[in-house]
mmCIF file of C-alpha atoms in Angstrom:
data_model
loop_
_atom_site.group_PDB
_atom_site.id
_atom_site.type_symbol
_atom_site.label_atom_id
_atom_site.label_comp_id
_atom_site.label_asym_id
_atom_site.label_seq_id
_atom_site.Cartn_x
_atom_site.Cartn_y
_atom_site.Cartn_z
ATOM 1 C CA UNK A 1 121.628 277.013 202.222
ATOM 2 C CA UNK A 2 119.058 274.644 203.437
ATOM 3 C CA UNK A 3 117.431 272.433 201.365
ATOM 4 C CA UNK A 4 113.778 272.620 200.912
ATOM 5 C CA UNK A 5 112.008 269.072 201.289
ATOM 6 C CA UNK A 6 108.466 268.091 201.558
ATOM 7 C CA UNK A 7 108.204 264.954 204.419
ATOM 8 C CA UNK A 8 105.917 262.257 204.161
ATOM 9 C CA UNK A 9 104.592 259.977 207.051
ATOM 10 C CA UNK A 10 102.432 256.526 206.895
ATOM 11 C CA UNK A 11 101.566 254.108 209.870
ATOM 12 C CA UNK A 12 99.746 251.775 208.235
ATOM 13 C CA UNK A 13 98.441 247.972 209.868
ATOM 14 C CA UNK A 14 101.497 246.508 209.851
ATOM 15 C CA UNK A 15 104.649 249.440 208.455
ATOM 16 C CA UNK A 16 105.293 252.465 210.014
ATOM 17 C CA UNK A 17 107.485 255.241 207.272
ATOM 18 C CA UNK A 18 109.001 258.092 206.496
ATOM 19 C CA UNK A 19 109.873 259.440 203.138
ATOM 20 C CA UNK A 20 111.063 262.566 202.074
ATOM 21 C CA UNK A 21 111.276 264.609 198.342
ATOM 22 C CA UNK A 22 113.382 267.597 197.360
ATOM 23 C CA UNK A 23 112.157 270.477 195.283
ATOM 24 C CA UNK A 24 112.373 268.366 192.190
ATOM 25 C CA UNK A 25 110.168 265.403 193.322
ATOM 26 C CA UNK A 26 113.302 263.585 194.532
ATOM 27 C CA UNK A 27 113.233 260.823 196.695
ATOM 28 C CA UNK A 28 116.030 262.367 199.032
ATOM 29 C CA UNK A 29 115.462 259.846 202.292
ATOM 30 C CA UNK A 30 113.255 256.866 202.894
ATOM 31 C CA UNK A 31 113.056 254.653 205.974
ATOM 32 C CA UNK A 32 110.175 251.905 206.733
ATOM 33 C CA UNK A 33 109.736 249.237 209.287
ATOM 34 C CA UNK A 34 107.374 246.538 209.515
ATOM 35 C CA UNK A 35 105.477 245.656 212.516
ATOM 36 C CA UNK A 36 106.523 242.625 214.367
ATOM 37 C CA UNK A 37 103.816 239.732 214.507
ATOM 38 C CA UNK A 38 104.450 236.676 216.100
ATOM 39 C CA UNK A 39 104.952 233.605 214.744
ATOM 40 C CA UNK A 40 102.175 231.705 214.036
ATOM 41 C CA UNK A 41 99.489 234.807 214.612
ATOM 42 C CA UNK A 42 97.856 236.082 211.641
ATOM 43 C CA UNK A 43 97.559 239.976 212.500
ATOM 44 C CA UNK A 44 97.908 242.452 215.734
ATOM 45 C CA UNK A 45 95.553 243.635 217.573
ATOM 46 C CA UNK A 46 95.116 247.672 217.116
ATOM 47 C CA UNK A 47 96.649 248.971 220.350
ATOM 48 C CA UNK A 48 99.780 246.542 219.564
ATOM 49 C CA UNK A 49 100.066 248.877 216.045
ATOM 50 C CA UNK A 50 100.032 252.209 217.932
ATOM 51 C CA UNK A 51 102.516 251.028 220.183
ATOM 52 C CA UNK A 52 104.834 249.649 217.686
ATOM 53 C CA UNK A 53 104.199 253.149 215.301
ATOM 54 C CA UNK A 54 105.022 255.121 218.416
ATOM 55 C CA UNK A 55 108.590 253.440 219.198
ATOM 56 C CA UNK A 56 109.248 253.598 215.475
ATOM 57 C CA UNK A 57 108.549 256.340 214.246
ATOM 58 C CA UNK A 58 111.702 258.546 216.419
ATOM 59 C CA UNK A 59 114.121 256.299 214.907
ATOM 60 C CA UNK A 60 112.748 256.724 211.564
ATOM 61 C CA UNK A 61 112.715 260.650 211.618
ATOM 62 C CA UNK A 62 115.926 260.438 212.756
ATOM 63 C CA UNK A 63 117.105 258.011 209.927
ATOM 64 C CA UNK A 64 115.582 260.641 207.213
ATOM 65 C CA UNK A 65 116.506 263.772 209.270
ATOM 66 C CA UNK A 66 119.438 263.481 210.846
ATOM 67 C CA UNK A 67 123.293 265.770 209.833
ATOM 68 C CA UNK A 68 121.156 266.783 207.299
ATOM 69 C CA UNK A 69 120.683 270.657 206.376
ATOM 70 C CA UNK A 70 116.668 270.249 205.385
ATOM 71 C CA UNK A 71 113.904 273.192 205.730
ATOM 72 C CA UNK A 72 110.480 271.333 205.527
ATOM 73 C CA UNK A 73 108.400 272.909 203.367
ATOM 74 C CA UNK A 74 105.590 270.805 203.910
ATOM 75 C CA UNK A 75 104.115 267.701 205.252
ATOM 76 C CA UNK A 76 102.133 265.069 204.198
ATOM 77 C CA UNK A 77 100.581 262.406 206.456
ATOM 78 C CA UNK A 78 97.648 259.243 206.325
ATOM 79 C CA UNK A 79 95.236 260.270 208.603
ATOM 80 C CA UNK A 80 92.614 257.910 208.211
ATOM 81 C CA UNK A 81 91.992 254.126 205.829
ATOM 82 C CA UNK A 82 89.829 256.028 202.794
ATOM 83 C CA UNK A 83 88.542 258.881 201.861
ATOM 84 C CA UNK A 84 85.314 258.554 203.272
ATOM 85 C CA UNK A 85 83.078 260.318 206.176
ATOM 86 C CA UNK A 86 84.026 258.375 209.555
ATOM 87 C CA UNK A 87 86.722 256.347 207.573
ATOM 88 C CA UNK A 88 88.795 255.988 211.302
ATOM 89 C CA UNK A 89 91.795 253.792 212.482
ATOM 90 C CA UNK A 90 93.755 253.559 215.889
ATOM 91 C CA UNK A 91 96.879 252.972 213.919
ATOM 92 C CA UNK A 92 96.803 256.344 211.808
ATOM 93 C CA UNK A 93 96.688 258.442 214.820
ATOM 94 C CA UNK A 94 100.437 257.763 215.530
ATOM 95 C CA UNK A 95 101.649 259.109 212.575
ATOM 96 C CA UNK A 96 99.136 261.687 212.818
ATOM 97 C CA UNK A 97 100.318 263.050 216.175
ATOM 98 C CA UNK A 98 103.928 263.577 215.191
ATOM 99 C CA UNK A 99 103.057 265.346 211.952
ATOM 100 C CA UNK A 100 100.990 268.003 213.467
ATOM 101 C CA UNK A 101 103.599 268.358 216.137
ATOM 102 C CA UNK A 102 106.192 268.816 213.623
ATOM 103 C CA UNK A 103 103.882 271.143 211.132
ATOM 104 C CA UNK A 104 103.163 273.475 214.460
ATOM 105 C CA UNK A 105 107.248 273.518 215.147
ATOM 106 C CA UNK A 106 108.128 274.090 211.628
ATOM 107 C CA UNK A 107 105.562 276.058 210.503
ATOM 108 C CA UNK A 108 105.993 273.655 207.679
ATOM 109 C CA UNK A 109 102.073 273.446 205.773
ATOM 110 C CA UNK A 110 100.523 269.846 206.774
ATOM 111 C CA UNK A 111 98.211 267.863 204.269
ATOM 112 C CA UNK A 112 96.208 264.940 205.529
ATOM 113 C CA UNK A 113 95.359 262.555 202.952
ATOM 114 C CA UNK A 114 93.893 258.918 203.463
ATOM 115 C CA UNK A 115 96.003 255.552 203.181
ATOM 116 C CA UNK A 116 94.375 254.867 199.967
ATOM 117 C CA UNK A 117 95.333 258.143 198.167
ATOM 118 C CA UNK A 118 99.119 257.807 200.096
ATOM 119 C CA UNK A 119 99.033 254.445 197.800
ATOM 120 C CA UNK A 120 97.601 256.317 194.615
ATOM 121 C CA UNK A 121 100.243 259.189 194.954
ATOM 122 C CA UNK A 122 103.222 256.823 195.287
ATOM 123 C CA UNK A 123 101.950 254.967 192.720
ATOM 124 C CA UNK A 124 101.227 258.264 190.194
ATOM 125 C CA UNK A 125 105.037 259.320 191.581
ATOM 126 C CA UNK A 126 106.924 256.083 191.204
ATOM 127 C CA UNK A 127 105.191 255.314 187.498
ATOM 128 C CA UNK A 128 105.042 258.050 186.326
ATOM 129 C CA UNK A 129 101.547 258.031 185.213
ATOM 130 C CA UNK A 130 98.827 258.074 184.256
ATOM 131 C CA UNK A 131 98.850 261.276 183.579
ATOM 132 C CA UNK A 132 94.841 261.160 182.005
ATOM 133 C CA UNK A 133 92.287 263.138 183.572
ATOM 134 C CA UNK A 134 90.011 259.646 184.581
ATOM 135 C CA UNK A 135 91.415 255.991 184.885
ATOM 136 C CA UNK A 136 90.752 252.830 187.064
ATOM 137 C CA UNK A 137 92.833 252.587 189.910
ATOM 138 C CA UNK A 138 93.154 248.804 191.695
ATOM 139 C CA UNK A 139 94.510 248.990 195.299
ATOM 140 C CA UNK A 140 94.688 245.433 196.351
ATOM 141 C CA UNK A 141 96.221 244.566 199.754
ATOM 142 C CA UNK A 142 95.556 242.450 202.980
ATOM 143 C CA UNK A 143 93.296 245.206 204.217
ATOM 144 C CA UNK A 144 91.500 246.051 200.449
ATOM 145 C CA UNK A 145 90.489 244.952 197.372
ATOM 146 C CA UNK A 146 88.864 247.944 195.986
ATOM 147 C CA UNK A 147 88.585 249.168 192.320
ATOM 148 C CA UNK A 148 88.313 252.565 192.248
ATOM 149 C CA UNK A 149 87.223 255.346 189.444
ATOM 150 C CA UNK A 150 89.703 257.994 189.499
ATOM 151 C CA UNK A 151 88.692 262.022 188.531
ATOM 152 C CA UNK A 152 90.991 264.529 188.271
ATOM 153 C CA UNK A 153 89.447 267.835 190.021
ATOM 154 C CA UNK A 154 89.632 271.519 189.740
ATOM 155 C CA UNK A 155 92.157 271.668 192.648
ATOM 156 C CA UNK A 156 94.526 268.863 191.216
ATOM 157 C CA UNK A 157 93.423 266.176 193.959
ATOM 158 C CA UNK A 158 91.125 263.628 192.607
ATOM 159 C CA UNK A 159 87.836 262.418 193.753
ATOM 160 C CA UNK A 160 87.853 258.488 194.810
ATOM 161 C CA UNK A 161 84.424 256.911 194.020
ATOM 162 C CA UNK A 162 84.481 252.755 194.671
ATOM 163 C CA UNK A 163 83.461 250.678 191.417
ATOM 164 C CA UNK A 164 83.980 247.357 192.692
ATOM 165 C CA UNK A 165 86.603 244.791 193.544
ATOM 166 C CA UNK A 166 85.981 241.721 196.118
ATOM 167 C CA UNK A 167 83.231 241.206 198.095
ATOM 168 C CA UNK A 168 84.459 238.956 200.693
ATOM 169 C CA UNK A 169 88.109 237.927 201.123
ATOM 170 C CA UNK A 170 90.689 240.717 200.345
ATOM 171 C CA UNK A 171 93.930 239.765 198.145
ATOM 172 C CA UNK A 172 96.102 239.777 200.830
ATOM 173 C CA UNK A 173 94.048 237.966 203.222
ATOM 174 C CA UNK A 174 93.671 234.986 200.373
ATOM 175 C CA UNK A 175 97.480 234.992 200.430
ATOM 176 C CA UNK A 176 98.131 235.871 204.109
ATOM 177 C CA UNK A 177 95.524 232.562 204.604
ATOM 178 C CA UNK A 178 97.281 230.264 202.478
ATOM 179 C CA UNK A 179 100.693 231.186 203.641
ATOM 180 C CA UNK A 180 100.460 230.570 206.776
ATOM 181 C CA UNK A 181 98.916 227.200 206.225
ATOM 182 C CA UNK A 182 101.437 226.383 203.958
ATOM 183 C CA UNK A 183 103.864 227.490 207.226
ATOM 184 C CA UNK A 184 104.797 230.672 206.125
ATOM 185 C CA UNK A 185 105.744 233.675 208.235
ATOM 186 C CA UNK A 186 102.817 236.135 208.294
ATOM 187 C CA UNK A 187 102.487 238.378 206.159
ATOM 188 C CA UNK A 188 103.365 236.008 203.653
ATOM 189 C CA UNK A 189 103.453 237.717 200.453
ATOM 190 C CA UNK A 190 107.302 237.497 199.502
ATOM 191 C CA UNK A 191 107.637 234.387 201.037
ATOM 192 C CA UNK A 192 104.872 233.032 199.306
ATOM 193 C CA UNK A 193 105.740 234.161 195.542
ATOM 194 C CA UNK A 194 109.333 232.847 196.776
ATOM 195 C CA UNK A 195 107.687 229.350 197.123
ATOM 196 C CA UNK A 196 106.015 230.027 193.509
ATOM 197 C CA UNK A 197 109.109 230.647 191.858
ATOM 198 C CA UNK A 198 110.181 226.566 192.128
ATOM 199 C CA UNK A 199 106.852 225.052 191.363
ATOM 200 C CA UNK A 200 107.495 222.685 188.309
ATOM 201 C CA UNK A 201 103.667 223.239 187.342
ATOM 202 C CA UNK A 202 100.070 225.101 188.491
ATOM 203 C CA UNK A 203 97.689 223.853 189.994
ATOM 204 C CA UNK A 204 94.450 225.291 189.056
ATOM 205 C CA UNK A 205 92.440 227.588 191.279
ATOM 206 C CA UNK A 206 88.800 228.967 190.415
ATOM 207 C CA UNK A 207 88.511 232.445 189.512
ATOM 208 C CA UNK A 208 84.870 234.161 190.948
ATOM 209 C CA UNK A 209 84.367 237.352 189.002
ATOM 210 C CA UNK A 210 80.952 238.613 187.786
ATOM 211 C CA UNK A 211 80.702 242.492 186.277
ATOM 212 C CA UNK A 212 83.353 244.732 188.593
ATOM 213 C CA UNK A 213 82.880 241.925 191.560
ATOM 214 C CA UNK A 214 85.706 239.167 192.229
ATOM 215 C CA UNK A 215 84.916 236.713 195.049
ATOM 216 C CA UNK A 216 88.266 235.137 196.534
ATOM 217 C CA UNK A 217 86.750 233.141 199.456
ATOM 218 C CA UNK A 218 85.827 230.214 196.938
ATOM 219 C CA UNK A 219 89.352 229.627 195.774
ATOM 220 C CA UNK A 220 89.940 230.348 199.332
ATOM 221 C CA UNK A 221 88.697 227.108 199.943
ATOM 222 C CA UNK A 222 89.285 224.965 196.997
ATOM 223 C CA UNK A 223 92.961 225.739 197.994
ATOM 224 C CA UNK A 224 92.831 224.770 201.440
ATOM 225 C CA UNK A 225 91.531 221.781 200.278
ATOM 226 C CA UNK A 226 94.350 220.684 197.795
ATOM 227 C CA UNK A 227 96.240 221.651 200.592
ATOM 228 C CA UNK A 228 94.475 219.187 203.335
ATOM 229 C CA UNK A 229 94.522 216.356 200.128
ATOM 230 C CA UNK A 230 98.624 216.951 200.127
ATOM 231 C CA UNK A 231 98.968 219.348 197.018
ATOM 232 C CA UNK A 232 102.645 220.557 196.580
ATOM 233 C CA UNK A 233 103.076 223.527 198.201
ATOM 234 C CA UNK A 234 105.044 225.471 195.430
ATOM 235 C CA UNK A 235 102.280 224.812 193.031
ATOM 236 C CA UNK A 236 99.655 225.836 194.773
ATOM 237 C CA UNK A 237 101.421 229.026 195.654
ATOM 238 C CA UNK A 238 101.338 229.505 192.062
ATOM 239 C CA UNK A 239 97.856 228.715 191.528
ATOM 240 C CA UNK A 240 97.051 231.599 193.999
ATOM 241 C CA UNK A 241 99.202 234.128 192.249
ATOM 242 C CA UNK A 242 97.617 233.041 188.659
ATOM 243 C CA UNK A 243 94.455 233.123 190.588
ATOM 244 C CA UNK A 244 94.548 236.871 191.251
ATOM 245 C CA UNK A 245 96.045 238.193 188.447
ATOM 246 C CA UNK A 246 93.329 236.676 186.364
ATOM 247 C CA UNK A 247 90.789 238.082 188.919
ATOM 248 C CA UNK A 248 92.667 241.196 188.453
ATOM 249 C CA UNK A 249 92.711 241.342 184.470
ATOM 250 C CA UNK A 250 88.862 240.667 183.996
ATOM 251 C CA UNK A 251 87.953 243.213 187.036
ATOM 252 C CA UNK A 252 90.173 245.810 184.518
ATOM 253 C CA UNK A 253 89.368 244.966 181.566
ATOM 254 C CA UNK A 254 85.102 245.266 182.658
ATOM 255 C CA UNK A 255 86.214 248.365 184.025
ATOM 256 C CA UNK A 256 87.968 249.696 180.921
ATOM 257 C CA UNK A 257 84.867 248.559 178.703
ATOM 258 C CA UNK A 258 82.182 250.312 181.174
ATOM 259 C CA UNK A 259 83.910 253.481 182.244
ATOM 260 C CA UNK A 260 85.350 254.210 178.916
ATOM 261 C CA UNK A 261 88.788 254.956 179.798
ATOM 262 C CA UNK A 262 92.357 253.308 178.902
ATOM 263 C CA UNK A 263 94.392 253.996 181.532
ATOM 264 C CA UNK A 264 94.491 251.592 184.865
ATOM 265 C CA UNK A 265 97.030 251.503 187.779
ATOM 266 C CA UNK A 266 97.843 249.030 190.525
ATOM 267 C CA UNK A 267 99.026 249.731 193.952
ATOM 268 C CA UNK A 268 98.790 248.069 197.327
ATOM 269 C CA UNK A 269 101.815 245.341 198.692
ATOM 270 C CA UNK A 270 100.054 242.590 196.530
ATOM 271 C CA UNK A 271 100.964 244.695 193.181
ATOM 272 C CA UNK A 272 104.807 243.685 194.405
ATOM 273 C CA UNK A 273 104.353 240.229 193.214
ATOM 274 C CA UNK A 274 105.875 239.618 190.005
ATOM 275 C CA UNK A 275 104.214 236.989 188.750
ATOM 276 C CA UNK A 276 100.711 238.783 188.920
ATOM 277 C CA UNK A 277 102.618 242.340 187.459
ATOM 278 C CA UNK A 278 103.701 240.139 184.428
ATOM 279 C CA UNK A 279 100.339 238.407 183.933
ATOM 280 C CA UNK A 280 97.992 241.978 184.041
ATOM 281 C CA UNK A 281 100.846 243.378 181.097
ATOM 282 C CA UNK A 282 100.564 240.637 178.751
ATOM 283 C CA UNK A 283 96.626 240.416 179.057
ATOM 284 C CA UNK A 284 95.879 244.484 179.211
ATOM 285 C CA UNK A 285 98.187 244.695 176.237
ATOM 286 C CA UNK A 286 96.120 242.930 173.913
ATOM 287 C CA UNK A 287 92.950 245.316 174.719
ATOM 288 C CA UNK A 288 95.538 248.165 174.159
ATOM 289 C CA UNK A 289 95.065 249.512 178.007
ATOM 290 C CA UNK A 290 98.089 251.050 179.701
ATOM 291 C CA UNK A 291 98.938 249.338 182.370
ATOM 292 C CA UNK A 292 100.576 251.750 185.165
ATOM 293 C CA UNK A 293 102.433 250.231 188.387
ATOM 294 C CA UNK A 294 104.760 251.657 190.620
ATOM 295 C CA UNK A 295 108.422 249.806 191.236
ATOM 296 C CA UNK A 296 107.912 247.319 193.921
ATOM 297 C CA UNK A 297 109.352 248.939 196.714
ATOM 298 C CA UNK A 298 106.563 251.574 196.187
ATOM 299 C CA UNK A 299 103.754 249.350 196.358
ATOM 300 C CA UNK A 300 103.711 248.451 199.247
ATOM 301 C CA UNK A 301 102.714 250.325 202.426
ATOM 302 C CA UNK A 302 105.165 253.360 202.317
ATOM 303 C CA UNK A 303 105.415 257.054 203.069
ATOM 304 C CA UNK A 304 106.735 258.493 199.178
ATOM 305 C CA UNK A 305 102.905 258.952 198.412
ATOM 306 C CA UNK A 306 102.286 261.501 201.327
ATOM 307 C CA UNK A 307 105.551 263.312 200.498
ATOM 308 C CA UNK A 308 104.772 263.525 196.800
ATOM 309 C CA UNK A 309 101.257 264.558 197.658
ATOM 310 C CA UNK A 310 102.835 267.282 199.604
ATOM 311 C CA UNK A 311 104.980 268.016 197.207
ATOM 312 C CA UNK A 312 102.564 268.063 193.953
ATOM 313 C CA UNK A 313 99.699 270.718 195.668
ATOM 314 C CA UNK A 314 102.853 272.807 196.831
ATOM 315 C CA UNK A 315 102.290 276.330 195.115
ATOM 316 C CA UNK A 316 104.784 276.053 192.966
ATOM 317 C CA UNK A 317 103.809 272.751 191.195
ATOM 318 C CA UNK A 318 100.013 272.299 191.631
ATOM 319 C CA UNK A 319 99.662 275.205 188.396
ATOM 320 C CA UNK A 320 101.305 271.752 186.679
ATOM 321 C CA UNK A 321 99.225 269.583 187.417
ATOM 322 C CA UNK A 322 96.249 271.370 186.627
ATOM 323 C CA UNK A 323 96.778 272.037 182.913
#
C-alpha cells in the first residue's frame, strides 16, 4: 500500500529543495542544492536563479521520489518572498510551475505559502514550538532582517504583521560583506563562523539598536575599517557574530517587554550560526523567555516548512492545531 506523503518545494535566492513528510509529520526525503555563484561575485542576477531552479529541481524530485511507493496527498510550495499584496520574485516561479503541474497530475491539494512562512513552518516543525497562540518570530537572512508578531488564526495559519528588525543592511548581507572581504567564498556564513571558531580574542563591533530597530550598516563600516587598518581576520569574524546576536537579544527582549508575550523563535540561514544560537539562550534565559530555534539544517533556506505546512492544514491534523 502506498504511502501517503505531503511534498514540499522552495526555490529560494540562492537553494532550490525538496522535502517530503509522512502521515506522522516525518521527514521521509529531503534534497537541497545551492546555487552556484562565482567566485569573487557577491549574488546572481534573477534570471541566473530561474535557470539554475529549473535544472535542479528534476534531479531533486527524483532524489525524494524515486523506487519509492508514495501517494501525494498534498503539496506545499513558496510562491512569493512575504506575505504581502504584490510581494513577487522571478526565482519563486520555478518552483511554482512544477508544483501546480504536479498538484493537476496528482490531484494531490496544493498550498502556496510565502518564503517567510516556509521558514516559520520549518522552524515551528523542527523545534517543536512554540506552541502559544502569539510570539515574536526573528527571520534573519541575507535577503531579511524582519521581526515579526506572530497570531494564531481561526483557520490554524497565522497572520504575519512586521514589528521591526533592521533598517538598512540585512544580517546576511553584514556577513556576506565582510566575508568576502575577508576572501571568503560567497555566501560566507559557514565559512565565516569557521574563521570565528580560532580567533584567540574579539574585537569589538558597535551594536545600533533603538526600540524594535537594529542598524547593521554602522558596524558595517567600523569593520571594514579594522579590516583596511590590518585587524586579524578570525577576530573580527567574531566581532560580527557577537555583533548580531547582541543586536538580536535587545531587538527580543524590546519585543517581549512591548508585545507582552514569552515565546520568540529564530529562523533564516543566519540562525545556523552557533555562536549567535548560544549567545540569544544565555541572555533570553535570564528574562525567562523561551527561546525556540530549529536544528541547523532547518534554518536555512529549505523545503520541510512547505511540506509541514501541507501537512499541518491537512484535514486530518488542522482540528489539532486549532484547539
Amino acid at each position: 500500500m502506498a504511502m501517503k506523503i505531503y511534498l514540499g518545494i522552495d526555490t529560494s535566492c540562492y537553494t532550490t529543495s525538496v522535502a517530503a513528510l509522512d502521515e506522522a509529520g516525518c521527514l521521509v526525503g529531503e534534497a537541497r542544492r545551492i546555487l552556484t555563484v562565482k567566485e569573487g561575485n557577491c549574488g546572481l542576477m534573477q534570471s541566473e536563479m530561474v535557470f539554475q531552479h529549473t535544472r535542479n529541481l528534476p534531479e531533486l524530485m527524483e532524489a525524494v521520489l524515486k523506487d519509492r511507493d508514495y501517494e501525494i496527498a498534498g503539496i506545499g510550495v513558496s510562491g512569493y518572498p512575504r506575505p504581502l499584496e504584490n510581494s513577487y520574485m522571478p526565482a519563486f516561479l520555478a518552483g511554482m510551475s512544477v508544483a501546480r503541474s504536479l498538484a493537476y497530475a496528482t490531484g494531490a491539494k496544493l498550498h502556496v505559502i510565502s518564503h517567510q512562512e516556509n521558514h516559520l513552518e520549518a522552524g515551528m516543525w523542527s523545534a517543536a514550538g512554540p506552541k502559544a497562540d502569539k510570539f515574536l518570530l526573528l527571520h534573519a537572512s541575507g535577503g531579511t532582517t524582519d521581526l515579526i508578531y506572530c497570531e494564531k488564526k481561526a483557520d490554524a495559519r497565522f497572520k504575519l504583521t512586521e514589528v521591526g528588525g533592521s533598517k538598512d543592511l540585512h544580517a546576511g548581507q553584514f556577513i556576506d560583506r565582510i566575508g568576502v572581504a575577508l576572501g571568503l567564498q560567497f555566501p560566507a556564513g559557514p565559512a565565516l563562523e569557521k574563521l570565528a571558531e580560532s580567533a584567540s580574542e574579539m574585537i569589538e563591533l558597535p551594536v545600533s539598536n533603538r526600540k524594535l530597530t537594529i542598524s547593521l550598516s554602522g558596524p558595517c563600516t567600523a569593520a571594514i575599517r579594522k579590516l583596511q587598518a590590518g585587524s586579524d581576520g578570525a577576530s573580527l569574524a567574531l566581532g560580527v557574530e557577537h555583533c548580531l546576536a547582541e543586536s538580536f537579544a535587545r531587538l527580543f527582549k524590546k519585543g517581549v517587554e512591548e508585545f507582552n508575550v514569552r515565546d520568540v523563535l529564530l529562523v533564516g540561514g543566519v540562525g545556523c550560526n552557533k555562536y549567535i544560537r548560544h549567545h540569544l539562550e544565555e541572555k533570553l534565559a535570564k528574562s525567562r523567555t523561551r527561546l525556540w530555534v530549529p536544528e541547523g539544517q532547518f534554518s536555512s533556506d529549505n523545503a520541510s516548512g512547505c511540506a509541514a505546512f501541507a501537512w499541518r492544514v491537512s484535514e486530518k491534523h488542522i482540528r489539532y492545531y486549532l484547539v
